[in-house]
């Protein structure tokens, strides 16, 4: 995802708000320091409160016009006009400084505040349009940090220059202003720079207001009443604004009361020291805001709200207990940091929940309530001071208010406290990314429907959603006494199986009609194979009783299959165990009507699966990097075996490939591609991995194709060097392939020759490096193929219908398909893969070669897939558990009398692909061997697997069966893969069971065809194909 600062307009916008805050704060600092130097006691407190009151007053009186203008006028234009006004006011202020007109300069604080009253709603209203709805919290954290940075910079710069220019002889306000008059030009300069920055922003769009603002409506208060009514109907907006108002009101009292307290209790006379202590709170707010931004990546982390509220209260209670400037400064940093955690999600919630056409009005209302509250607190502060109340007691009063506010926040947002606890626990191990947050409606009833992959799915959804979510859960779990209080705090809805479910569904409809968000997992059980199971139709019955405006939002959870909370195998849990943080993606789809049928809903969930997998695959390493990581996990684990040589463990296999890679690289320095003419064998696999380690694009040549097709492949891929073996060349020549003439003019590397040239010292030193060096160092020293977006392999079609086509597959395409296939296979500790398919075949290249290497599974190779007895012997010898083949190859097992059932007894999964599975082959295999064949579908262009049937899975407690296999179909799309059937002409999606063209999308879809400027894609990562198969929808 694009970093915030790289978004167009981000830098000019942030510079403008920095300069605006710098100017506003600069003049305020000058006036406050003048008051501090000239007055004492109650007079000082009252005048400080008064100058703060002048800043607040315009936000109260101009609430309606400021909101109206921000909604009906382009916000960038409002900012520009306000900036020009700041230039004019700064010039007036500068003149007052030079003349020593203190009271005029004091009064001109009001003019600066007026321009800020119009500037503020436009400034915050632009955040959503500029940075996007999903990144509101991130952007608000950055905006808050920049604003506080400006306040700190203004505090330091203006206070330091004030102290530098002021002399002991200057005792009256007029004398003080004359001494520091040049500061006025600093105000003018920064106001001018602000204008320049704002003209770098593109004008946004605005809609005319439905009801124009007239003087009569403003004077009578009708406009005020109408604008505030927006808040009355939205509790989230109201509570968020009350929280912000409380925080800033407490801050205003603190700023007004602390200087007198510091002077009396701490004996602080220097304004620089005083302002440094107060500025420490700004440092804290900036740090807290940046932390909130980091913790709210692509979501709004409302769990920070109760934490911040309690933290602020604790810090305020500590204020009167600390006696040194240093301890006070550190405490102010803490208070500010907690405040940053508190206000960033509240600001984001306001922007998220406010409708676009009302955003300016809502933000102006926020300013109005905040400033009215702050003004009220300042008036009380002044009255307390005039009544002779000591500043010490004022600080205790402020702490008490903060404590009450924190308690109120927790009582009104109990789910936020639960959410914070969940976030704290979950994010220790998981990193949650949210996609499509803009698709979650800010108001109204929403039914969230998605896949159920683990025990903690509900926690991930709650963390991802800025709105409180009510979950539907089994009643027998809900009623457990030690959990009920927790589920009740979350607002869960208990449901039981059978007739009692109707009451729960009625409760779901009731909550939806009340405008709540309800989450239901329509599968009814946790997945046992990593796939999305059959969707139950209970949600449809609940939606029948819901209001027409209720919306369904599909979602997909990616990253929890293979976690400790999933039903995956222990082997897969080991493979997917991340060393630090496990990445989890929650992807929300576009809202759907409440009457959306289950088959359409399922396709929409699959679409979100594709989006989430696309994002997750961006973090995958290249193939050789992934292999090194796998080897370092278990270097002594069995890896490769065939009938020709001794078995190799993972460390030995990597050592051999590194030795070959060094020679491949030196022999083909200026070549991008390397051709390989090798069978499915240990040597062939090692050469493949050596080519990838050398940073080359490999091309496994199809030795069963015609001489012309092979020559075409060599020419298209610009292959100048071919790796082969003398024994294999002899066999091919015996079969009638003129290898010598085919490779004429090419550099031919024979593996036997390379093996003879490797010294014992090099073998031992490389082996020791593999065993002793960490994975990252091995990758840095020996791996040249580290770009996951580079083309890893070019696979050619047979050329039976003309020139063979070269399909370009990147490291990321292949890694994605490996992870997808491994997930659905739910790999076991005792799994051994039988590899007999040719390496030039996409099925053999990815699934029976790369998958076992990357996932750390032993692989047994047999060079001839048509030698059914030989393959069966290898299965029996190595206790293979997973075998892949084509329908034609599996037919040979049925027909061969030499292949006995006991030879295939160890197999737990047999998958057929590359061609349609014949019913007679399926039935014959089941009858002879007692094994089911699971049909799949794919293409070279999809690296190759796109869909597959799986074994049925049975639940432990409820004896539910999750259907994975449906004979006569090619199964379900792989996780992260979306398959649509569309009209070939219009590309509109067709209803279920309608014939048409399939569109496959997913991270495994090819980069494109070699030397073909028109790849067969309809968009990013999509492939079009005639629909010749049936898949399960």
Coordinates of N, CA and C in Angstrom, one line a residue, residues 12 58 64 66 126 208 219 245 335 413 469 517 537 547 588 602 637 690 738 817 862 866 878-879 905 929 931 993:
X12 N 2.1 19.2 0.5 CA 1.6 20.6 0.6 C 0.6 20.7 1.7
X58 N -14.6 32.6 18.4 CA -15.1 32.5 17.0 C -15.6 31.1 16.6
X64 N -22.1 27.7 12.6 CA -23.0 27.5 11.5 C -22.4 27.9 10.1
X66 N -19.2 28.4 9.4 CA -18.0 27.7 9.1 C -18.4 26.3 8.5
X126 N -10.8 17.7 4.8 CA -10.0 17.3 3.6 C -9.3 15.9 3.8
X208 N -23.5 22.0 -3.7 CA -24.3 23.1 -3.0 C -25.1 22.6 -1.9
X219 N -29.4 34.1 12.9 CA -29.8 34.9 14.0 C -30.8 34.2 14.9
X245 N -14.0 17.2 23.6 CA -14.3 18.4 24.4 C -13.7 18.3 25.8
X335 N 1.2 12.6 30.0 CA -0.2 13.1 29.8 C -0.5 13.3 28.3
X413 N -18.5 3.1 26.3 CA -17.8 2.3 25.2 C -17.2 1.0 25.8
X469 N -19.3 -4.6 17.0 CA -19.8 -5.7 16.2 C -20.4 -6.7 17.2
X517 N -24.2 -3.5 13.9 CA -23.5 -4.3 13.1 C -23.5 -5.7 13.7
X537 N -28.2 -21.2 5.1 CA -29.1 -20.1 4.7 C -29.9 -19.5 5.8
X547 N -35.1 -4.5 7.9 CA -35.5 -3.4 7.1 C -34.8 -3.4 5.7
X588 N -12.9 -6.4 3.5 CA -14.3 -6.2 3.4 C -14.7 -5.9 2.0
X602 N -21.2 -16.3 -1.9 CA -20.0 -17.1 -1.8 C -19.0 -16.5 -2.9
X637 N 16.5 -33.2 7.4 CA 15.3 -33.9 7.0 C 15.4 -34.4 5.6
X690 N 19.4 -24.8 -8.8 CA 20.7 -24.1 -9.1 C 20.5 -23.0 -10.0
X738 N 16.9 -35.7 -32.5 CA 18.2 -35.3 -32.9 C 18.7 -34.2 -32.0
X817 N 1.1 -20.1 -5.6 CA 0.4 -21.4 -5.9 C 0.9 -22.5 -5.0
X862 N 10.5 -40.3 -10.1 CA 10.6 -41.4 -11.1 C 10.5 -40.7 -12.4
X866 N 4.7 -42.8 -17.4 CA 3.9 -43.8 -18.0 C 4.3 -45.2 -17.5
X878 N 9.1 -45.6 -0.8 CA 9.3 -44.4 0.0 C 8.1 -44.0 0.8
X879 N 7.0 -44.9 0.8 CA 5.8 -44.6 1.6 C 5.2 -43.3 1.2
X905 N -0.8 -48.4 -0.8 CA -1.6 -48.4 0.4 C -1.2 -47.1 1.2
X929 N -8.0 -50.0 -5.9 CA -7.0 -49.6 -4.8 C -7.8 -49.1 -3.6
X931 N -9.0 -46.2 -3.2 CA -8.6 -44.8 -3.1 C -9.4 -43.9 -4.0
X993 N -24.8 -22.3 -13.2 CA -25.2 -23.3 -14.1 C -25.3 -22.8 -15.6

